[in-house]
């Protein structure tokens, strides 16, 4: 009962969308952690096996993960000082950016590249550290400030 779509006889490694020949290894998607610069991270063809672009991807994921932690403690709007709709809109925009970054980091980690996974964890760790250092510095400053 073939209706003109005989997929069984097609060779998955024979042609790409551009008509160029691709080997089956070019199309391989890893389903477990692996190490190496030969990964596809977020965009097709990026970092394209280039060590320099892989390092750039590493730092991009690191910075995105750190930004997620920093945005997670965005200041709340002060009650009575601003229009509540404007305050809520600003907080909503910060939240949307944070969620967008979080999903981008998640998709990058789904490349199963161990280096990218390490960059994501390190970025979250450094971001968390920076947030806590700032919070503790403010608490210490408030604690040691002279009482009037």
GROMACS .gro file of N, CA, C and O in nm, residues 34-92:
model
  236
   34UNK      N    1   2.975   1.332   2.550
   34UNK     CA    2   3.098   1.310   2.475
   34UNK      C    3   3.183   1.435   2.486
   34UNK      O    4   3.134   1.542   2.523
   35UNK      N    5   3.309   1.422   2.456
   35UNK     CA    6   3.402   1.533   2.465
   35UNK      C    7   3.453   1.564   2.326
   35UNK      O    8   3.488   1.475   2.251
   36UNK      N    9   3.455   1.690   2.290
   36UNK     CA   10   3.512   1.729   2.161
   36UNK      C   11   3.448   1.854   2.106
   36UNK      O   12   3.340   1.896   2.148
   37UNK      N   13   3.518   1.914   2.010
   37UNK     CA   14   3.471   2.038   1.951
   37UNK      C   15   3.371   2.014   1.839
   37UNK      O   16   3.309   2.109   1.790
   38UNK      N   17   3.352   1.892   1.799
   38UNK     CA   18   3.258   1.858   1.692
   38UNK      C   19   3.118   1.845   1.749
   38UNK      O   20   3.070   1.737   1.777
   39UNK      N   21   3.054   1.959   1.766
   39UNK     CA   22   2.921   1.963   1.825
   39UNK      C   23   2.836   2.062   1.747
   39UNK      O   24   2.887   2.146   1.674
   40UNK      N   25   2.706   2.050   1.764
   40UNK     CA   26   2.614   2.151   1.713
   40UNK      C   27   2.547   2.210   1.835
   40UNK      O   28   2.476   2.141   1.907
   41UNK      N   29   2.572   2.338   1.858
   41UNK     CA   30   2.523   2.404   1.979
   41UNK      C   31   2.432   2.520   1.938
   41UNK      O   32   2.480   2.618   1.883
   42UNK      N   33   2.305   2.505   1.966
   42UNK     CA   34   2.201   2.605   1.944
   42UNK      C   35   2.167   2.630   1.797
   42UNK      O   36   2.052   2.642   1.762
   43UNK      N   37   2.265   2.643   1.709
   43UNK     CA   38   2.240   2.676   1.570
   43UNK      C   39   2.308   2.575   1.479
   43UNK      O   40   2.419   2.532   1.506
   44UNK      N   41   2.242   2.542   1.371
   44UNK     CA   42   2.298   2.448   1.274
   44UNK      C   43   2.431   2.503   1.220
   44UNK      O   44   2.439   2.617   1.178
   45UNK      N   45   2.534   2.419   1.226
   45UNK     CA   46   2.664   2.460   1.175
   45UNK      C   47   2.748   2.541   1.273
   45UNK      O   48   2.853   2.593   1.235
   46UNK      N   49   2.704   2.553   1.397
   46UNK     CA   50   2.783   2.628   1.495
   46UNK      C   51   2.819   2.537   1.609
   46UNK      O   52   2.729   2.475   1.665
   47UNK      N   53   2.940   2.520   1.644
   47UNK     CA   54   3.063   2.587   1.607
   47UNK      C   55   3.134   2.530   1.485
   47UNK      O   56   3.243   2.572   1.453
   48UNK      N   57   3.075   2.435   1.417
   48UNK     CA   58   3.126   2.382   1.290
   48UNK      C   59   3.265   2.319   1.300
   48UNK      O   60   3.344   2.328   1.209
   49UNK      N   61   3.296   2.258   1.412
   49UNK     CA   62   3.422   2.187   1.428
   49UNK      C   63   3.542   2.277   1.449
   49UNK      O   64   3.654   2.228   1.461
   50UNK      N   65   3.523   2.406   1.453
   50UNK     CA   66   3.632   2.502   1.473
   50UNK      C   67   3.659   2.519   1.621
   50UNK      O   68   3.566   2.545   1.699
   51UNK      N   69   3.783   2.505   1.661
   51UNK     CA   70   3.819   2.519   1.802
   51UNK      C   71   3.787   2.658   1.854
   51UNK      O   72   3.733   2.674   1.963
   52UNK      N   73   3.818   2.761   1.775
   52UNK     CA   74   3.790   2.897   1.817
   52UNK      C   75   3.640   2.922   1.838
   52UNK      O   76   3.599   2.984   1.936
   53UNK      N   77   3.559   2.870   1.748
   53UNK     CA   78   3.414   2.887   1.762
   53UNK      C   79   3.360   2.803   1.877
   53UNK      O   80   3.264   2.841   1.943
   54UNK      N   81   3.423   2.688   1.903
   54UNK     CA   82   3.382   2.605   2.017
   54UNK      C   83   3.410   2.678   2.148
   54UNK      O   84   3.327   2.678   2.238
   55UNK      N   85   3.526   2.743   2.156
   55UNK     CA   86   3.560   2.820   2.276
   55UNK      C   87   3.462   2.936   2.292
   55UNK      O   88   3.417   2.967   2.402
   56UNK      N   89   3.425   3.000   2.180
   56UNK     CA   90   3.326   3.108   2.185
   56UNK      C   91   3.192   3.055   2.234
   56UNK      O   92   3.126   3.118   2.318
   57UNK      N   93   3.150   2.938   2.185
   57UNK     CA   94   3.025   2.877   2.232
   57UNK      C   95   3.034   2.846   2.381
   57UNK      O   96   2.936   2.867   2.455
   58UNK      N   97   3.148   2.797   2.425
   58UNK     CA   98   3.171   2.768   2.565
   58UNK      C   99   3.148   2.893   2.649
   58UNK      O  100   3.075   2.891   2.748
   59UNK      N  101   3.208   3.006   2.609
   59UNK     CA  102   3.194   3.130   2.685
   59UNK      C  103   3.053   3.188   2.675
   59UNK      O  104   3.003   3.245   2.772
   60UNK      N  105   2.988   3.172   2.560
   60UNK     CA  106   2.850   3.219   2.548
   60UNK      C  107   2.758   3.145   2.644
   60UNK      O  108   2.675   3.207   2.712
   61UNK      N  109   2.771   3.014   2.651
   61UNK     CA  110   2.689   2.935   2.744
   61UNK      C  111   2.722   2.973   2.887
   61UNK      O  112   2.633   2.987   2.971
   62UNK      N  113   2.850   2.991   2.918
   62UNK     CA  114   2.893   3.033   3.051
   62UNK      C  115   2.827   3.165   3.090
   62UNK      O  116   2.770   3.179   3.198
   63UNK      N  117   2.833   3.264   3.001
   63UNK     CA  118   2.776   3.395   3.030
   63UNK      C  119   2.624   3.391   3.040
   63UNK      O  120   2.565   3.459   3.126
   64UNK      N  121   2.559   3.313   2.954
   64UNK     CA  122   2.413   3.299   2.964
   64UNK      C  123   2.373   3.240   3.098
   64UNK      O  124   2.279   3.287   3.162
   65UNK      N  125   2.445   3.137   3.142
   65UNK     CA  126   2.412   3.072   3.270
   65UNK      C  127   2.436   3.167   3.387
   65UNK      O  128   2.356   3.174   3.480
   66UNK      N  129   2.544   3.244   3.382
   66UNK     CA  130   2.571   3.342   3.488
   66UNK      C  131   2.462   3.450   3.489
   66UNK      O  132   2.415   3.492   3.595
   67UNK      N  133   2.420   3.494   3.371
   67UNK     CA  134   2.316   3.596   3.361
   67UNK      C  135   2.184   3.547   3.420
   67UNK      O  136   2.110   3.625   3.481
   68UNK      N  137   2.154   3.421   3.402
   68UNK     CA  138   2.031   3.364   3.460
   68UNK      C  139   2.030   3.383   3.610
   68UNK      O  140   1.929   3.424   3.668
   69UNK      N  141   2.141   3.353   3.674
   69UNK     CA  142   2.150   3.367   3.820
   69UNK      C  143   2.142   3.514   3.862
   69UNK      O  144   2.077   3.547   3.961
   70UNK      N  145   2.205   3.599   3.787
   70UNK     CA  146   2.204   3.742   3.821
   70UNK      C  147   2.063   3.800   3.803
   70UNK      O  148   2.015   3.875   3.887
   71UNK      N  149   1.996   3.763   3.694
   71UNK     CA  150   1.859   3.810   3.671
   71UNK      C  151   1.760   3.751   3.771
   71UNK      O  152   1.652   3.805   3.790
   72UNK      N  153   1.796   3.641   3.835
   72UNK     CA  154   1.703   3.578   3.928
   72UNK      C  155   1.681   3.661   4.053
   72UNK      O  156   1.586   3.639   4.126
   73UNK      N  157   1.768   3.757   4.079
   73UNK     CA  158   1.753   3.843   4.197
   73UNK      C  159   1.728   3.987   4.156
   73UNK      O  160   1.766   4.079   4.226
   74UNK      N  161   1.661   4.005   4.043
   74UNK     CA  162   1.633   4.142   3.999
   74UNK      C  163   1.551   4.213   4.105
   74UNK      O  164   1.466   4.152   4.170
   75UNK      N  165   1.580   4.339   4.127
   75UNK     CA  166   1.509   4.410   4.234
   75UNK      C  167   1.359   4.419   4.205
   75UNK      O  168   1.318   4.434   4.092
   76UNK      N  169   1.283   4.407   4.311
   76UNK     CA  170   1.139   4.418   4.297
   76UNK      C  171   1.098   4.564   4.299
   76UNK      O  172   1.168   4.648   4.357
   77UNK      N  173   0.988   4.594   4.237
   77UNK     CA  174   0.939   4.733   4.236
   77UNK      C  175   0.895   4.772   4.376
   77UNK      O  176   0.835   4.692   4.448
   78UNK      N  177   0.929   4.891   4.414
   78UNK     CA  178   0.892   4.939   4.546
   78UNK      C  179   0.745   4.980   4.545
   78UNK      O  180   0.700   5.051   4.456
   79UNK      N  181   0.674   4.938   4.646
   79UNK     CA  182   0.532   4.967   4.655
   79UNK      C  183   0.512   5.115   4.681
   79UNK      O  184   0.574   5.173   4.770
   80UNK      N  185   0.424   5.177   4.603
   80UNK     CA  186   0.389   5.316   4.624
   80UNK      C  187   0.480   5.417   4.557
   80UNK      O  188   0.449   5.535   4.556
   81UNK      N  189   0.592   5.375   4.501
   81UNK     CA  190   0.682   5.471   4.438
   81UNK      C  191   0.666   5.477   4.287
   81UNK      O  192   0.704   5.576   4.226
   82UNK      N  193   0.615   5.373   4.227
   82UNK     CA  194   0.601   5.369   4.082
   82UNK      C  195   0.459   5.325   4.048
   82UNK      O  196   0.386   5.272   4.131
   83UNK      N  197   0.427   5.344   3.924
   83UNK     CA  198   0.302   5.291   3.873
   83UNK      C  199   0.310   5.139   3.880
   83UNK      O  200   0.406   5.080   3.828
   84UNK      N  201   0.215   5.070   3.943
   84UNK     CA  202   0.226   4.924   3.957
   84UNK      C  203   0.227   4.850   3.824
   84UNK      O  204   0.293   4.747   3.811
   85UNK      N  205   0.162   4.905   3.724
   85UNK     CA  206   0.162   4.839   3.592
   85UNK      C  207   0.300   4.847   3.529
   85UNK      O  208   0.349   4.748   3.474
   86UNK      N  209   0.364   4.962   3.540
   86UNK     CA  210   0.499   4.978   3.485
   86UNK      C  211   0.597   4.887   3.559
   86UNK      O  212   0.680   4.819   3.497
   87UNK      N  213   0.588   4.883   3.692
   87UNK     CA  214   0.674   4.795   3.771
   87UNK      C  215   0.655   4.649   3.735
   87UNK      O  216   0.752   4.574   3.719
   88UNK      N  217   0.529   4.608   3.721
   88UNK     CA  218   0.501   4.469   3.685
   88UNK      C  219   0.549   4.439   3.544
   88UNK      O  220   0.601   4.329   3.517
   89UNK      N  221   0.537   4.534   3.453
   89UNK     CA  222   0.583   4.514   3.314
   89UNK      C  223   0.734   4.498   3.309
   89UNK      O  224   0.786   4.412   3.238
   90UNK      N  225   0.806   4.579   3.386
   90UNK     CA  226   0.953   4.568   3.390
   90UNK      C  227   0.993   4.432   3.446
   90UNK      O  228   1.080   4.364   3.390
   91UNK      N  229   0.931   4.392   3.555
   91UNK     CA  230   0.964   4.261   3.614
   91UNK      C  231   0.929   4.148   3.518
   91UNK      O  232   1.003   4.049   3.509
   92UNK      N  233   0.820   4.161   3.445
   92UNK     CA  234   0.780   4.059   3.348
   92UNK      C  235   0.882   4.049   3.235
   92UNK      O  236   0.917   3.939   3.191
   0.00000   0.00000   0.00000
